[in-house]
Short mmCIF file of C-alpha atoms in Angstrom, two decimals:
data_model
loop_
_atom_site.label_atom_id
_atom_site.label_comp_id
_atom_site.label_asym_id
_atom_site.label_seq_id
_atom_site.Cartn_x
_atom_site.Cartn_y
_atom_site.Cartn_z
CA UNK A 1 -19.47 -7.29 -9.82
CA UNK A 2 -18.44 -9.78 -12.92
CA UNK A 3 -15.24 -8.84 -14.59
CA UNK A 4 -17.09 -8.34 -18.00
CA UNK A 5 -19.16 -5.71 -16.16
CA UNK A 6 -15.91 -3.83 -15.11
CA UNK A 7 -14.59 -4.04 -18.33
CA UNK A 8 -17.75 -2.44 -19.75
CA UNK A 9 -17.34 0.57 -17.80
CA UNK A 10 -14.36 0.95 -18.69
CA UNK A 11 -14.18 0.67 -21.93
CA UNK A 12 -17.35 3.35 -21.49
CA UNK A 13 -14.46 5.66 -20.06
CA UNK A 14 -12.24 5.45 -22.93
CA UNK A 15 -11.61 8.79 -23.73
CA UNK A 16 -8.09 9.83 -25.24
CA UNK A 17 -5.32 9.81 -23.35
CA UNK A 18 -2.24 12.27 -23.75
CA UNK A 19 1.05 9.76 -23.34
CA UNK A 20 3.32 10.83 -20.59
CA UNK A 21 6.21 13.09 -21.46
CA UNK A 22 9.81 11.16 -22.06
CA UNK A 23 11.23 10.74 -18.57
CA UNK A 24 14.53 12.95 -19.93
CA UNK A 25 12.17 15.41 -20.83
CA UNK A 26 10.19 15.63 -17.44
CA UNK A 27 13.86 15.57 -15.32
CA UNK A 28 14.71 18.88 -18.10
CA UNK A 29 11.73 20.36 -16.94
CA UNK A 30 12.41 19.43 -13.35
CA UNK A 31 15.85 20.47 -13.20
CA UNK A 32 15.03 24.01 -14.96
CA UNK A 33 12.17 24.59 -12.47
CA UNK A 34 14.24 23.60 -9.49
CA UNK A 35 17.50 25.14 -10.91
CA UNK A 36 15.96 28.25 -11.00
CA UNK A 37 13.95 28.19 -7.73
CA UNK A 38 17.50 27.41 -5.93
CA UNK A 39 19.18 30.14 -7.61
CA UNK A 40 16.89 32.86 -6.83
CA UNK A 41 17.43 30.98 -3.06
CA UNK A 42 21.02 31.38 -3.31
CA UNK A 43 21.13 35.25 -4.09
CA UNK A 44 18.55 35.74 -1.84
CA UNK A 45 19.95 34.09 1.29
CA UNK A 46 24.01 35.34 0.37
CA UNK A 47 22.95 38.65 0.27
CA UNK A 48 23.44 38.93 -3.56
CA UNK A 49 26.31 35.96 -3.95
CA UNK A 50 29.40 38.47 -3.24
CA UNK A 51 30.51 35.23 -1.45
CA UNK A 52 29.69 32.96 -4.49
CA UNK A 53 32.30 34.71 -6.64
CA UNK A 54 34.82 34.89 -4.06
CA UNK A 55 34.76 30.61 -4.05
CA UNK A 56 37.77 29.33 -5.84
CA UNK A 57 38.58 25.65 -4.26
CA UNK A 58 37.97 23.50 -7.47
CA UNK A 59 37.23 20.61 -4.54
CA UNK A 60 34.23 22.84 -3.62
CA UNK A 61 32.92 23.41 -7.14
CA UNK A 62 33.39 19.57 -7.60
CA UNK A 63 31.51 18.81 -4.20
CA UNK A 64 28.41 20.88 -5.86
CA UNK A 65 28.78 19.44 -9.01
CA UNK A 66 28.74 15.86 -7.21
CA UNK A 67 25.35 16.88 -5.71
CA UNK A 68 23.89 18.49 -8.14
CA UNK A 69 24.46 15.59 -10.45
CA UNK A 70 23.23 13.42 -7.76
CA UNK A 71 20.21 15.13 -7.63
CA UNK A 72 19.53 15.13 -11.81
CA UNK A 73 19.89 11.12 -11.47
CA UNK A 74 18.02 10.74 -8.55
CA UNK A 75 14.94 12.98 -10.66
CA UNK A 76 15.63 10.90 -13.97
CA UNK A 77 15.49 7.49 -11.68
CA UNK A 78 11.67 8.45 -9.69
CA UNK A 79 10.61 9.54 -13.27
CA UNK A 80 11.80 6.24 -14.69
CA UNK A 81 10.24 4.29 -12.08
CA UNK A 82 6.84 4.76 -12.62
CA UNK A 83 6.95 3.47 -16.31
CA UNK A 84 5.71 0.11 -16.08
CA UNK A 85 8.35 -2.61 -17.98
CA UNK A 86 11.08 -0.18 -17.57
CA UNK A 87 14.22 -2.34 -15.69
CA UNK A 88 14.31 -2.07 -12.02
CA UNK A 89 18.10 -1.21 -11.76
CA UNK A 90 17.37 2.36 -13.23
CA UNK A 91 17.30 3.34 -9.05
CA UNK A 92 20.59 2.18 -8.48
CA UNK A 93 22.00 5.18 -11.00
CA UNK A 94 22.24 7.67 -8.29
CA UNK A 95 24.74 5.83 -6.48
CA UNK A 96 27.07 6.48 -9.19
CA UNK A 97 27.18 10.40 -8.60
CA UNK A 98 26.47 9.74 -4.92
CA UNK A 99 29.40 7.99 -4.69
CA UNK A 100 31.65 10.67 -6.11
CA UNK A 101 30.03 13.04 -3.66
CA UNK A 102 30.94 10.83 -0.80
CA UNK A 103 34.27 10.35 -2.04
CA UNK A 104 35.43 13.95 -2.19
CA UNK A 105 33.94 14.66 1.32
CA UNK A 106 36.29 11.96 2.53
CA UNK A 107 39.02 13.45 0.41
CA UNK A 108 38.12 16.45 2.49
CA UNK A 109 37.91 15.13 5.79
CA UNK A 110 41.39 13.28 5.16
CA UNK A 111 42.89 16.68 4.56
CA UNK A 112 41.12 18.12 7.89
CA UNK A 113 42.78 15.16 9.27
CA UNK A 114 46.65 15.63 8.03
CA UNK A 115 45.93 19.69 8.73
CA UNK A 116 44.35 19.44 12.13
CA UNK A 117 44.51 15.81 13.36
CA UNK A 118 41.70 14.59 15.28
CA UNK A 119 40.21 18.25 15.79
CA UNK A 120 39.91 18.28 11.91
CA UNK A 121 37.21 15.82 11.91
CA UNK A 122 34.89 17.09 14.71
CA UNK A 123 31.59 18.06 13.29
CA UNK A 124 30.28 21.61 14.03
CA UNK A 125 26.73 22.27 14.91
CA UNK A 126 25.00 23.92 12.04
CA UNK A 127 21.30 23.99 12.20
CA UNK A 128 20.86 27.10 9.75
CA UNK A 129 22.39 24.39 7.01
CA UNK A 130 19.57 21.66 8.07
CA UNK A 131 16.77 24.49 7.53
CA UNK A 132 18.19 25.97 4.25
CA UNK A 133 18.25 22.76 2.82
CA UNK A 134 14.64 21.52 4.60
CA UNK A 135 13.74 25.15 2.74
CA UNK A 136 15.52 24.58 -0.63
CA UNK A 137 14.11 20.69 -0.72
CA UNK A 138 9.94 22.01 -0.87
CA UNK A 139 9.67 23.24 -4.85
CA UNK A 140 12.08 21.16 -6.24
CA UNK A 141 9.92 17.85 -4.03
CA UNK A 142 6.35 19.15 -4.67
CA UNK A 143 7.50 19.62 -8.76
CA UNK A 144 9.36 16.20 -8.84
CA UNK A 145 5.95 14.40 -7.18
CA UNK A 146 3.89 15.98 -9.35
CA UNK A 147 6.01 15.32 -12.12
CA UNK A 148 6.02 11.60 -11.46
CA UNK A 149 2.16 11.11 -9.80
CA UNK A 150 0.69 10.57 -13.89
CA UNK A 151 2.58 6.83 -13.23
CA UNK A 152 2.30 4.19 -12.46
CA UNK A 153 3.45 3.92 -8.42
CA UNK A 154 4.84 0.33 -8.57
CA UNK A 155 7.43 0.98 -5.74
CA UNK A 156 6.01 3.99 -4.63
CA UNK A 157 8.55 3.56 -1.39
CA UNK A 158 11.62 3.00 -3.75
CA UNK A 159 10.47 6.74 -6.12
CA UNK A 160 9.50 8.88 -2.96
CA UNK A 161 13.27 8.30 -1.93
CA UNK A 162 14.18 9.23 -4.87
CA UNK A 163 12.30 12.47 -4.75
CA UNK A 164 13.67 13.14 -1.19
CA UNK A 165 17.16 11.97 -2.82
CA UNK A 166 16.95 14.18 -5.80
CA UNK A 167 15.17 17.59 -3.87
CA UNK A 168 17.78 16.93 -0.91
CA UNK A 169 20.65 17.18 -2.82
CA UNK A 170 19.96 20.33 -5.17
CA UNK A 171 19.30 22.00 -1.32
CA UNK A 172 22.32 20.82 -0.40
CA UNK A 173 23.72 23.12 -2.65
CA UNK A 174 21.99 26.17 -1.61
CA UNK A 175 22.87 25.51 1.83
CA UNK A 176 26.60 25.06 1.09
CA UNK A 177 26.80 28.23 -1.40
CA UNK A 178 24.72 30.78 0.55
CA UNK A 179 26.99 30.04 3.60
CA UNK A 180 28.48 33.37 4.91
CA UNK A 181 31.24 31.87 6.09
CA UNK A 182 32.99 27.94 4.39
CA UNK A 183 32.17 25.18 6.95
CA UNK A 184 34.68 24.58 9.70
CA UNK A 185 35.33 21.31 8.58
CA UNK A 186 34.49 18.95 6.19
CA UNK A 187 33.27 16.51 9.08
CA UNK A 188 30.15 19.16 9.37
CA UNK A 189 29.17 18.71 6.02
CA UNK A 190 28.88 15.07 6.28
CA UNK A 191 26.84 15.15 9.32
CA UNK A 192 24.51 18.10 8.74
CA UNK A 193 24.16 17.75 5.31
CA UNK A 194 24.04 14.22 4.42
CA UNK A 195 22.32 13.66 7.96
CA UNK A 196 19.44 15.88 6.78
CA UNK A 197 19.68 14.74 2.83
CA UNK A 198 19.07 10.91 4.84
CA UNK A 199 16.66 11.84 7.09
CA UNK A 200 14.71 13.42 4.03
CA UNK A 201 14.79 10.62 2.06
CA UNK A 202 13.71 8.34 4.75
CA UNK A 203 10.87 10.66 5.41
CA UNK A 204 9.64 10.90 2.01
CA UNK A 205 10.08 7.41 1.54
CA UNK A 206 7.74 6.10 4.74
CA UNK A 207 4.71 8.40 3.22
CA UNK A 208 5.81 6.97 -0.02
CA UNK A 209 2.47 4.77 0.06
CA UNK A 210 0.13 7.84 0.35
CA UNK A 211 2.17 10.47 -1.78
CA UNK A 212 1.95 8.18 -4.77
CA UNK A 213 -1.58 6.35 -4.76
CA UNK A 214 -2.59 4.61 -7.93
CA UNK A 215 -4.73 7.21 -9.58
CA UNK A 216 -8.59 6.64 -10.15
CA UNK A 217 -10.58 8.96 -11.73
CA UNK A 218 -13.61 9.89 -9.20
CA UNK A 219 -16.33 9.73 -11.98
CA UNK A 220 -15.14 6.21 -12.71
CA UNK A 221 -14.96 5.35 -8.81
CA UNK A 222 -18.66 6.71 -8.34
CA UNK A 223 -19.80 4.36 -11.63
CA UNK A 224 -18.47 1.28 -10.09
CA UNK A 225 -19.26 1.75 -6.90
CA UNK A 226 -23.29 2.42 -8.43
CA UNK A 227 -22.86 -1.25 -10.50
CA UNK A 228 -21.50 -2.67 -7.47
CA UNK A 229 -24.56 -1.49 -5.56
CA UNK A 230 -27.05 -2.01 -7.92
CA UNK A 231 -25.11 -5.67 -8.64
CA UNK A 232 -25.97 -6.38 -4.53
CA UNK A 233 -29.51 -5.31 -4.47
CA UNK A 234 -30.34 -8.06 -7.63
CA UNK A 235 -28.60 -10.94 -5.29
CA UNK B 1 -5.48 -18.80 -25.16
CA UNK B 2 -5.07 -18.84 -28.56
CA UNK B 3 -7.22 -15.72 -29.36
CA UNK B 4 -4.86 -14.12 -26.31
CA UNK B 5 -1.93 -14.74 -28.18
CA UNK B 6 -3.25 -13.96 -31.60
CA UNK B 7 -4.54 -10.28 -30.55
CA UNK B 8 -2.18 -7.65 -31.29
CA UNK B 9 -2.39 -5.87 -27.57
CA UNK B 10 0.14 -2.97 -28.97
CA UNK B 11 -2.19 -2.09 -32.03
CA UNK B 12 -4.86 -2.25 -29.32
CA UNK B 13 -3.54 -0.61 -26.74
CA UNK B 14 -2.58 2.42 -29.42
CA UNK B 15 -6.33 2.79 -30.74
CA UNK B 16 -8.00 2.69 -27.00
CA UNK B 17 -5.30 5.77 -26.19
CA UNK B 18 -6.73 7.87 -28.88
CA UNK B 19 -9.90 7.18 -27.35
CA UNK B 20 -11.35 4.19 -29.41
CA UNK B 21 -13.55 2.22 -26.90
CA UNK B 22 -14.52 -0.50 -29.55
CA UNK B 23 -10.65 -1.37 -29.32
CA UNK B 24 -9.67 -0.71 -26.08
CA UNK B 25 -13.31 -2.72 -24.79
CA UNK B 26 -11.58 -5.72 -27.09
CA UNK B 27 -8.52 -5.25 -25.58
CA UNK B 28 -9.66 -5.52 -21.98
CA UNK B 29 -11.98 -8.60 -22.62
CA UNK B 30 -8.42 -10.17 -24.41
CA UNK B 31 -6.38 -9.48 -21.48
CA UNK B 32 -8.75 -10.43 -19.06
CA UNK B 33 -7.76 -14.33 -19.19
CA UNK B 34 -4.18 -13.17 -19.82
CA UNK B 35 -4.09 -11.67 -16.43
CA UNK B 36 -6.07 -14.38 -14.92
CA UNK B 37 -3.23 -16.70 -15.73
CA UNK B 38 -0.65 -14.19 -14.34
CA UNK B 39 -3.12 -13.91 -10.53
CA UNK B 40 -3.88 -17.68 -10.68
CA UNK B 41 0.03 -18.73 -10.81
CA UNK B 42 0.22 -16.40 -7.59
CA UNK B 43 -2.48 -18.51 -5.93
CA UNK B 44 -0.42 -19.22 -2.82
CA UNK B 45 0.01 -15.66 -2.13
CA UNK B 46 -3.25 -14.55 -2.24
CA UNK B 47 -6.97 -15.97 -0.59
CA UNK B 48 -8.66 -18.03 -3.43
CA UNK B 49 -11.67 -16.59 -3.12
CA UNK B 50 -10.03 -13.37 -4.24
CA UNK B 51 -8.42 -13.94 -7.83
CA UNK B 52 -11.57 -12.06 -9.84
CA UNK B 53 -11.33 -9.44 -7.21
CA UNK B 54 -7.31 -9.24 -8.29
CA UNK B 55 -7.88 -9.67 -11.87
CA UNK B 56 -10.60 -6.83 -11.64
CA UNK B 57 -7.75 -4.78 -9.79
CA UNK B 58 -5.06 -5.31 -12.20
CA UNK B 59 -7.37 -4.24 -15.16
CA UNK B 60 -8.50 -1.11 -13.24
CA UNK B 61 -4.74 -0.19 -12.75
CA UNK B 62 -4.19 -0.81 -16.42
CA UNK B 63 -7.03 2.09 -17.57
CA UNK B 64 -5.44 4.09 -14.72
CA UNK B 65 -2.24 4.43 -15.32
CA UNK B 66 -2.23 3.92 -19.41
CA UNK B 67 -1.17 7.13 -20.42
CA UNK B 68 2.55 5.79 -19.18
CA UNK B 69 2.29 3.24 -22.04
CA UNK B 70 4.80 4.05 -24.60
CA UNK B 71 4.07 2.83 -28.08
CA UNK B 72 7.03 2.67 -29.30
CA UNK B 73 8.06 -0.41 -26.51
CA UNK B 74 6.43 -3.86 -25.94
CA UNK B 75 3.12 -4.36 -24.20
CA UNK B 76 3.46 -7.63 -22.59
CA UNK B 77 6.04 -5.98 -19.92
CA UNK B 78 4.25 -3.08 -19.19
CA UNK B 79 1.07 -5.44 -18.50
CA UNK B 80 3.22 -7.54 -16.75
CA UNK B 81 4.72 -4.92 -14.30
CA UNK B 82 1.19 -3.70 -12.83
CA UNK B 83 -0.12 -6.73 -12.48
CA UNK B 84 2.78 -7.98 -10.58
CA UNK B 85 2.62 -4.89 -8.25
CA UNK B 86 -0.91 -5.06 -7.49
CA UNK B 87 -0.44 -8.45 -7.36
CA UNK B 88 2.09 -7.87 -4.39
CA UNK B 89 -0.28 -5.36 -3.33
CA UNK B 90 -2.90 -8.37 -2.52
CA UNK B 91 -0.90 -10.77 -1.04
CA UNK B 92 0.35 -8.00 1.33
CA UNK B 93 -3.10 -7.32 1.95
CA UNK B 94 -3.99 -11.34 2.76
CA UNK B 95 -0.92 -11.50 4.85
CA UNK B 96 -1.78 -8.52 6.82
CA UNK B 97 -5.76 -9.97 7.23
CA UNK B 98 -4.23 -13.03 8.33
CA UNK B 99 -2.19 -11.29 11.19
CA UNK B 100 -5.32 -9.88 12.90
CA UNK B 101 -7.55 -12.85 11.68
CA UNK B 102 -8.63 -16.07 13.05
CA UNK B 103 -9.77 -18.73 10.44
CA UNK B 104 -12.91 -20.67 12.16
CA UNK B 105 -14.34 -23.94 10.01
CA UNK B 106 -17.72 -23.00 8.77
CA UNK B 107 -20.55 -23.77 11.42
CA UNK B 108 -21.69 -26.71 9.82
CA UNK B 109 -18.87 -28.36 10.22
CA UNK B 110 -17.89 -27.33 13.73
CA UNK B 111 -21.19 -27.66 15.39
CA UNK B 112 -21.62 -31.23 12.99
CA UNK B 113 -18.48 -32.63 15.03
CA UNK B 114 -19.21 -35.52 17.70
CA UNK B 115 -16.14 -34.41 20.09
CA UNK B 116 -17.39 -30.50 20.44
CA UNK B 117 -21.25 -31.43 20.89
CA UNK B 118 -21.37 -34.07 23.37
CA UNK B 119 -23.35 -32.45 26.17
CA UNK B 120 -25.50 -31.05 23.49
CA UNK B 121 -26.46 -33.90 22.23
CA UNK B 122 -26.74 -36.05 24.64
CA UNK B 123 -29.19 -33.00 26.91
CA UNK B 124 -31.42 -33.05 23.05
CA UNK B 125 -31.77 -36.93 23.19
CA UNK B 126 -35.22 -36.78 24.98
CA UNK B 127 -35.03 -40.48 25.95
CA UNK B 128 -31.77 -39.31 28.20
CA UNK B 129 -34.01 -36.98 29.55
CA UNK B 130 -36.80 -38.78 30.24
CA UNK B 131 -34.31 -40.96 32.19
CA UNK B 132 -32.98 -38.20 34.57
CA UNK B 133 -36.27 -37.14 34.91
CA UNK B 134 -37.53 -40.44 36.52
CA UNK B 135 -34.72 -40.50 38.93
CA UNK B 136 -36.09 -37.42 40.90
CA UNK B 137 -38.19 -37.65 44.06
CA UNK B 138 -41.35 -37.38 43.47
CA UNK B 139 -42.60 -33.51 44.32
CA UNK B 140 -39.33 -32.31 42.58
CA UNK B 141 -40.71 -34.50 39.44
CA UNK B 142 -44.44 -33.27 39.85
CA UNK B 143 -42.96 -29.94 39.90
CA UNK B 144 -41.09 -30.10 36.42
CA UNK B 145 -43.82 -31.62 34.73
CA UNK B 146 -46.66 -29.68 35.43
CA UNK B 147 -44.48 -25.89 35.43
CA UNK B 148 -41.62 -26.77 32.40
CA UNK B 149 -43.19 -29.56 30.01
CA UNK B 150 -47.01 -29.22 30.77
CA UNK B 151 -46.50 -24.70 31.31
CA UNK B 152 -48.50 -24.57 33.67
CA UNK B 153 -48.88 -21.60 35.81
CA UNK B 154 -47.50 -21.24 39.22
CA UNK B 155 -51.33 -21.15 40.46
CA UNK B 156 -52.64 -23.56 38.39
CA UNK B 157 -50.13 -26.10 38.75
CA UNK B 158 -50.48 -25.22 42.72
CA UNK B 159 -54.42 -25.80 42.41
CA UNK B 160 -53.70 -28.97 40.96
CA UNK B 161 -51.13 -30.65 43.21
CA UNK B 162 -52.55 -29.24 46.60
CA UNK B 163 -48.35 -27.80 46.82
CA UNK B 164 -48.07 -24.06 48.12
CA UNK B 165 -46.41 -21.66 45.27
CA UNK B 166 -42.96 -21.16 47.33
CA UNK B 167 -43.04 -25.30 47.62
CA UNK B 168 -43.41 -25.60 44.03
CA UNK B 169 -40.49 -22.81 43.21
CA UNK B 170 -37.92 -24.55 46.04
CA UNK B 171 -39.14 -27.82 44.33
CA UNK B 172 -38.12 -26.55 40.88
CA UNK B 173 -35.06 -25.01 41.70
CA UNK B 174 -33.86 -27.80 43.41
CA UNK B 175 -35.31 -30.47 40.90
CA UNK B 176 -33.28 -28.19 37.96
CA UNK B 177 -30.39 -28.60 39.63
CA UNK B 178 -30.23 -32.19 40.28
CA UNK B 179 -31.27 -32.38 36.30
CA UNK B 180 -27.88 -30.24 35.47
CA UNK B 181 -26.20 -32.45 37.79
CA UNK B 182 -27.52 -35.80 36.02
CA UNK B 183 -27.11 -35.09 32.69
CA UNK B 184 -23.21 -33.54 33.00
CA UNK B 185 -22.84 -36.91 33.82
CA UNK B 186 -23.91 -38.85 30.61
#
């Protein structure tokens, strides 16, 4: 098929557009869908969040805080990413809160350390974490993909990290708060949590290719493909 | 290239998202040799015989994916970020044909080449063959003549020499084989 011919039908398909929402705006909308899906999570799983209120170690509070933030610039990166002509660095922003999540867990795990020497930094098994947060990852990763499909996927890899990134760490949260009991040590938060926050990621990212196609309107796939046809029978 | 650089793409871009196809069928045709430029300095990335089918992709992404155009920024990156991803996207496509690919020279050529057609030739050359032919014995030549260039039947060509049909058969098989043998040889 010529190029002109292309270019015909799709000019034939120009019908108007709406303009995709600010990225701020869709990470607002994000975060307040996903906020409240992990909150109703948290009551539900800490039998009403007697626990929650009982919670005074600042360095806990700051540990969520770390995350959640983490997960807020991880969202606001994947929905930045798939605006063509935006710069490429925007992905790099989660490593700033990421950072200062890492670095308070290895406050933590120093402390284990001085308390209870090398016992202090043994991690603890803790499956029910891994499938709270596996649980507390699906809304907040199905809204954030479809948030962020209406793009353009030009490192559809590089956003579905993000997404895992972003969903993983908001679990994180509800897996920490609706423990019954604080984690042993903080050795077990950096395996099982970050362990399963990684593994997410990684997941997401590998399917990155078919979660984010570049979007073609069937009707407009069926017309070329007739041209196309009808272009090979002439020949 | 002028007109390219003369065409307000913003303005155009603006009017095709509120659905005016005069505009946006302008625009298109403008960018057209804008992205051509943009596949054709790729050319060592991608097969040549696919450019069009690269250009064709880029504007098909465009009219996909233009609701993320913001008016309020510059149009020559946002063009210029889809068409180097599906740009990318080809030459990982060529690279990935070329793994499970072997390039062959078009028949022509390859069968036109002296060094690859030697017994080929040499077995068409009917002057060759005439040559072998006269250095049989004499029932193994009868034999060839009358059943392979005359097509005679085995009865009629048996009629005709006073041979039995299994003589004429052990004469041909053994008067093929000493042809095989002759012309491997020239």
């Amino acid at each position: 098929m010529e190029t002109s011919e292309l270019i015909d039908i799709l000019a034939a398909d120009a019908a108007p557009v709406r303009p995709l929402t600010a990225p701020w705006l869709r990470t607002s909308v994000w975060f307040l869908i996903s906020g409240a899906y992990i909150a109703i999570l948290i009551v539900a799983m800490s039998h009403g969040g007697t626990r929650l209120l009982s919670i005074r170690f600042s360095r806990f509070w700051l540990e969520q805080a770390a995350a959640i933030g983490t997960g807020i610039a991880a969202a606001a990166a994947a929905a930045l990413s798939v605006i063509p002509g935006r710069s490429r660095r925007w992905p790099i922003v989660p490593a700033f809160p990421l950072t200062v999540w890492l670095g308070i867990l290895a406050s933590g795990c120093m402390r284990d350390w001085a308390q209870h020497g090398a016992a202090g930094l043994m991690p603890q098994p803790d499956w029910p974490c891994s499938m709270a947060m596996l649980f507390g990852a699906a809304l907040p990763a199905a809204a954030l993909t479809f948030s962020v499909r209406r793009g353009a996927p030009l490192a559809p890899a590089t956003t579905a990290a993000l997404i895992g990134l972003a969903a993983g760490a908001l679990s994180s949260v509800v897996a920490c708060v609706s423990r019954p009991m604080p984690h042993p040590t903080t050795m077990t938060v950096v395996v099982w949590h970050l362990g399963t926050l990684f593994a997410m990621a990684v997941a997401v990212s590998v399917g990155g290719r078919s979660l984010l196609p570049w979007p073609l309107n069937p009707r407009l796939a069926a017309a070329i493909e007739n041209r196309s046809v009808r272009a090979g029978r002439a020949q | 290239m002028a007109e390219a650089a003369s065409t307000d793409f913003r303005a155009l871009m603006i009017a095709a998202n509120r659905g005016d196809a005069e505009a946006y069928a302008r625009l298109l045709h403008a960018l057209a040799p804008v992205v051509r430029r943009l596949v054709g300095a790729n050319h060592h990335r991608i097969d040549d015989g696919t450019v069009e089918d690269v250009v064709q992709d880029v504007l098909l992404s465009v009219h996909s994916v233009r609701a993320s155009y913001d008016p309020g920024r510059p149009f020559m990156p946002w063009l210029v970020a889809i068409a180097r991803r599906r740009i990318a996207d080809a030459a990982r496509r060529t690279v990935r044909r070329g793994v499970h690919e072997v390039a062959l020279d078009p028949d022509a050529v390859t069968l036109a080449a002296a060094e690859t057609n030697i017994y080929g030739e040499a077995r068409a050359r009917s002057d060759v063959l005439r040559v072998a032919l006269a250095q049989l014995p004499r029932g193994q030549r009868q034999a060839i003549e009358m059943l392979k260039l005359r097509e005679l039947s085995l009865r009629e060509a048996s009629a005709a020499t006073g041979s039995s049909v299994g003589a004429l058969k052990v004469a041909t098989h053994r008067a093929m084989t000493t042809l095989r043998a002759l012309l491997k040889k020239t």
